[in-house]
Amino acid sequence: MSLVELIARADARGLAASGLACLDRCVPLLDGDDEALRPLWATLADGTADAAGRDWAQGLTQVRDKLAGPDATGEDEAVVLARRMLAAAPAECSGPDLRTWADGCSVASLRIHRLLDPAADPAPETDVPRDGGAQGLPPLVAAELRRQVGVLELLAGHGAAGLRPALEVSTEGRRVLRAVVSRRARGRC
C-alpha cells in the first residue's frame, strides 16, 4: 500500500503515531533532545481513549513549552516546517483534525528531508510523491518515505504493540537527521 493509502486507512492511534514520528525525526531542527516527545509517545501506549485524550493534551502543552523557539523570522525553511508541525498538532488525539495533521506532517517531513538531502534538488515545484515507492528519490528522502510507511504498517499490523518498534524506527531516523543537521552546521562555519 502507498503512504497515502496507509494514512487514509489508519485509526486514531496510527495517525497520532504517524504524525508524532514525523515530528520526532525532525526534533534536531528544533534543538530538542531525544526525550522531548516522550510524554506524547507515552499517551499512545495507554489503552483507554479518555485517559489518552487528557494525557495527549497535557503532554502536547509540555512539549510545546519545551521546544518553544524564537519567532520563525529568519529561520530556514526546514526549521519553519518543523515548527509548523508542532504548532499544528491537534489538542485531541482523535477526529478529522488528527488525520489532517498526520497527512500534513508526512508532507512536511518529506519536504524537510528533501531540503536537507545534499543529493536532492532543494527547490522543486512539487511535493515528494507519496503514492508510489521510493525509487528515483534522493537517499535521505527515500529513507524517510520508507520510515513513514514502516510506522503506519507497524501500527496497522500490531496496534498498540507496534508502538515500540515504531518509536525505534523514528529514533533511527532522528539520529540520521541529527547527523545531517550537524554536518550542515559545520559546513556553514
CSV table of C-alpha atoms in Angstrom, one decimal:
chain,number,residue,atom,x,y,z
A,1,MET,CA,0.0,0.0,0.0
A,2,SER,CA,1.2,3.5,-0.7
A,3,LEU,CA,1.8,6.1,2.1
A,4,VAL,CA,-1.4,8.0,1.0
A,5,GLU,CA,-3.5,4.8,1.3
A,6,LEU,CA,-2.0,3.9,4.7
A,7,ILE,CA,-2.8,7.3,6.1
A,8,ALA,CA,-6.3,7.1,4.7
A,9,ARG,CA,-6.9,3.7,6.4
A,10,ALA,CA,-5.1,4.4,9.7
A,11,ASP,CA,-7.0,4.5,13.0
A,12,ALA,CA,-6.5,7.3,15.6
A,13,ARG,CA,-3.5,5.7,17.2
A,14,GLY,CA,-1.9,5.1,13.9
A,15,LEU,CA,-2.5,8.7,12.8
A,16,ALA,CA,-1.2,10.1,16.0
A,17,ALA,CA,1.9,7.8,15.9
A,18,SER,CA,2.5,8.7,12.2
A,19,GLY,CA,2.4,12.5,12.8
A,20,LEU,CA,4.3,12.2,16.0
A,21,ALA,CA,7.0,10.0,14.4
A,22,CYS,CA,7.5,12.6,11.6
A,23,LEU,CA,7.8,15.3,14.2
A,24,ASP,CA,10.1,13.2,16.3
A,25,ARG,CA,12.5,12.7,13.4
A,26,CYS,CA,12.7,16.4,12.9
A,27,VAL,CA,13.3,17.3,16.6
A,28,PRO,CA,17.0,18.1,15.8
A,29,LEU,CA,15.8,21.1,13.9
A,30,LEU,CA,14.0,22.4,17.0
A,31,ASP,CA,17.1,21.9,19.2
A,32,GLY,CA,15.2,19.2,21.1
A,33,ASP,CA,16.8,16.3,22.9
A,34,ASP,CA,15.9,12.7,22.3
A,35,GLU,CA,13.4,12.6,25.1
A,36,ALA,CA,11.5,15.7,24.0
A,37,LEU,CA,8.4,13.9,22.7
A,38,ARG,CA,8.3,11.1,25.2
A,39,PRO,CA,5.2,12.4,27.0
A,40,LEU,CA,3.2,12.1,23.8
A,41,TRP,CA,4.6,8.7,22.9
A,42,ALA,CA,3.6,7.5,26.4
A,43,THR,CA,0.0,8.7,25.9
A,44,LEU,CA,-0.4,6.5,22.8
A,45,ALA,CA,0.6,3.4,24.8
A,46,ASP,CA,-2.3,4.0,27.3
A,47,GLY,CA,-5.1,1.6,26.5
A,48,THR,CA,-8.1,3.9,27.4
A,49,ALA,CA,-9.2,6.6,25.0
A,50,ASP,CA,-10.3,9.0,27.7
A,51,ALA,CA,-7.0,8.9,29.6
A,52,ALA,CA,-5.0,9.1,26.4
A,53,GLY,CA,-7.0,12.2,25.3
A,54,ARG,CA,-6.4,14.0,28.6
A,55,ASP,CA,-2.8,13.0,28.7
A,56,TRP,CA,-2.2,13.9,25.0
A,57,ALA,CA,-3.4,17.5,25.6
A,58,GLN,CA,-1.3,17.9,28.7
A,59,GLY,CA,1.7,16.3,27.0
A,60,LEU,CA,1.3,18.5,24.0
A,61,THR,CA,1.4,21.6,26.2
A,62,GLN,CA,4.6,20.3,27.9
A,63,VAL,CA,6.3,19.5,24.5
A,64,ARG,CA,5.3,22.9,23.0
A,65,ASP,CA,6.8,24.7,26.1
A,66,LYS,CA,10.0,22.6,25.9
A,67,LEU,CA,10.5,23.1,22.2
A,68,ALA,CA,9.3,26.7,22.0
A,69,GLY,CA,11.8,28.6,19.9
A,70,PRO,CA,12.2,32.1,18.7
A,71,ASP,CA,9.9,33.7,16.2
A,72,ALA,CA,10.3,31.9,12.9
A,73,THR,CA,11.5,35.1,11.2
A,74,GLY,CA,14.9,34.5,9.6
A,75,GLU,CA,14.9,30.7,10.2
A,76,ASP,CA,15.4,28.4,7.2
A,77,GLU,CA,12.5,26.6,5.6
A,78,ALA,CA,13.3,23.2,7.2
A,79,VAL,CA,13.1,24.7,10.7
A,80,VAL,CA,9.9,26.6,9.9
A,81,LEU,CA,8.3,23.4,8.6
A,82,ALA,CA,9.3,21.6,11.8
A,83,ARG,CA,7.8,24.4,14.0
A,84,ARG,CA,4.6,24.3,12.0
A,85,MET,CA,4.3,20.5,12.5
A,86,LEU,CA,4.4,21.1,16.3
A,87,ALA,CA,2.1,24.1,16.2
A,88,ALA,CA,-0.5,22.2,14.1
A,89,ALA,CA,-0.7,19.2,16.4
A,90,PRO,CA,-4.4,18.9,17.5
A,91,ALA,CA,-5.3,19.1,21.2
A,92,GLU,CA,-7.4,16.0,20.8
A,93,CYS,CA,-5.9,12.7,19.9
A,94,SER,CA,-9.0,11.8,17.7
A,95,GLY,CA,-11.2,13.2,15.0
A,96,PRO,CA,-10.6,14.6,11.5
A,97,ASP,CA,-8.0,17.1,12.7
A,98,LEU,CA,-5.8,14.2,13.6
A,99,ARG,CA,-5.9,12.9,10.1
A,100,THR,CA,-5.2,16.3,8.6
A,101,TRP,CA,-2.2,16.7,11.0
A,102,ALA,CA,-0.7,13.3,10.2
A,103,ASP,CA,-1.0,14.0,6.5
A,104,GLY,CA,0.5,17.5,6.8
A,105,CYS,CA,3.3,16.1,8.9
A,106,SER,CA,4.0,13.5,6.3
A,107,VAL,CA,4.3,16.1,3.5
A,108,ALA,CA,6.4,18.5,5.7
A,109,SER,CA,8.8,15.8,6.9
A,110,LEU,CA,9.4,14.7,3.3
A,111,ARG,CA,10.0,18.3,2.3
A,112,ILE,CA,12.4,18.8,5.2
A,113,HIS,CA,14.4,15.7,4.2
A,114,ARG,CA,14.5,16.9,0.6
A,115,LEU,CA,15.7,20.3,1.7
A,116,LEU,CA,18.5,18.7,3.8
A,117,ASP,CA,19.5,16.0,1.3
A,118,PRO,CA,22.7,17.1,-0.4
A,119,ALA,CA,21.8,14.9,-3.4
A,120,ALA,CA,18.4,16.5,-3.9
A,121,ASP,CA,17.2,19.5,-5.7
A,122,PRO,CA,16.0,21.6,-2.8
A,123,ALA,CA,13.6,23.8,-4.7
A,124,PRO,CA,11.3,21.5,-6.7
A,125,GLU,CA,7.8,22.9,-7.5
A,126,THR,CA,6.1,19.7,-6.4
A,127,ASP,CA,5.9,17.7,-3.2
A,128,VAL,CA,7.6,14.3,-2.9
A,129,PRO,CA,5.3,11.8,-4.4
A,130,ARG,CA,3.7,9.7,-1.6
A,131,ASP,CA,1.6,7.3,-3.7
A,132,GLY,CA,4.4,5.2,-5.1
A,133,GLY,CA,7.7,3.7,-3.9
A,134,ALA,CA,11.0,5.3,-3.1
A,135,GLN,CA,12.6,4.6,-6.5
A,136,GLY,CA,14.3,7.6,-8.0
A,137,LEU,CA,14.1,9.7,-4.8
A,138,PRO,CA,17.3,11.1,-3.2
A,139,PRO,CA,18.7,8.8,-0.5
A,140,LEU,CA,17.6,10.8,2.6
A,141,VAL,CA,14.1,11.4,1.1
A,142,ALA,CA,13.7,7.7,0.1
A,143,ALA,CA,14.7,6.6,3.6
A,144,GLU,CA,12.1,9.0,5.2
A,145,LEU,CA,9.4,7.7,2.9
A,146,ARG,CA,10.2,4.1,3.9
A,147,ARG,CA,10.2,5.1,7.6
A,148,GLN,CA,6.7,6.7,7.3
A,149,VAL,CA,5.3,3.6,5.6
A,150,GLY,CA,7.0,1.4,8.1
A,151,VAL,CA,5.5,3.2,11.1
A,152,LEU,CA,2.0,3.1,9.6
A,153,GLU,CA,2.4,-0.6,8.8
A,154,LEU,CA,3.6,-1.4,12.3
A,155,LEU,CA,0.6,0.2,13.9
A,156,ALA,CA,-1.9,-1.2,11.4
A,157,GLY,CA,-0.5,-4.7,11.9
A,158,HIS,CA,0.2,-4.7,15.6
A,159,GLY,CA,-1.9,-2.0,17.2
A,160,ALA,CA,-0.5,-0.7,20.5
A,161,ALA,CA,2.2,-3.4,20.3
A,162,GLY,CA,3.5,-1.7,17.2
A,163,LEU,CA,4.3,1.5,19.2
A,164,ARG,CA,7.7,0.4,20.5
A,165,PRO,CA,9.0,-0.7,17.1
A,166,ALA,CA,7.6,2.5,15.5
A,167,LEU,CA,9.5,4.5,18.1
A,168,GLU,CA,12.6,2.6,17.2
A,169,VAL,CA,12.1,3.4,13.5
A,170,SER,CA,11.6,7.1,14.5
A,171,THR,CA,14.7,7.1,16.7
A,172,GLU,CA,16.9,5.8,13.9
A,173,GLY,CA,15.6,8.5,11.6
A,174,ARG,CA,16.2,11.2,14.2
A,175,ARG,CA,19.8,10.1,14.6
A,176,VAL,CA,20.3,10.3,10.8
A,177,LEU,CA,18.7,13.7,10.6
A,178,ARG,CA,20.7,14.9,13.6
A,179,ALA,CA,23.9,13.9,11.8
A,180,VAL,CA,22.8,15.7,8.6
A,181,VAL,CA,21.9,18.8,10.6
A,182,SER,CA,25.3,18.7,12.3
A,183,ARG,CA,27.2,18.3,9.1
A,184,ARG,CA,25.2,21.1,7.6
A,185,ALA,CA,26.0,23.4,10.5
A,186,ARG,CA,29.8,22.6,10.3
A,187,GLY,CA,29.7,23.4,6.5
A,188,ARG,CA,28.3,26.8,7.2
A,189,CYS,CA,31.2,27.7,9.6
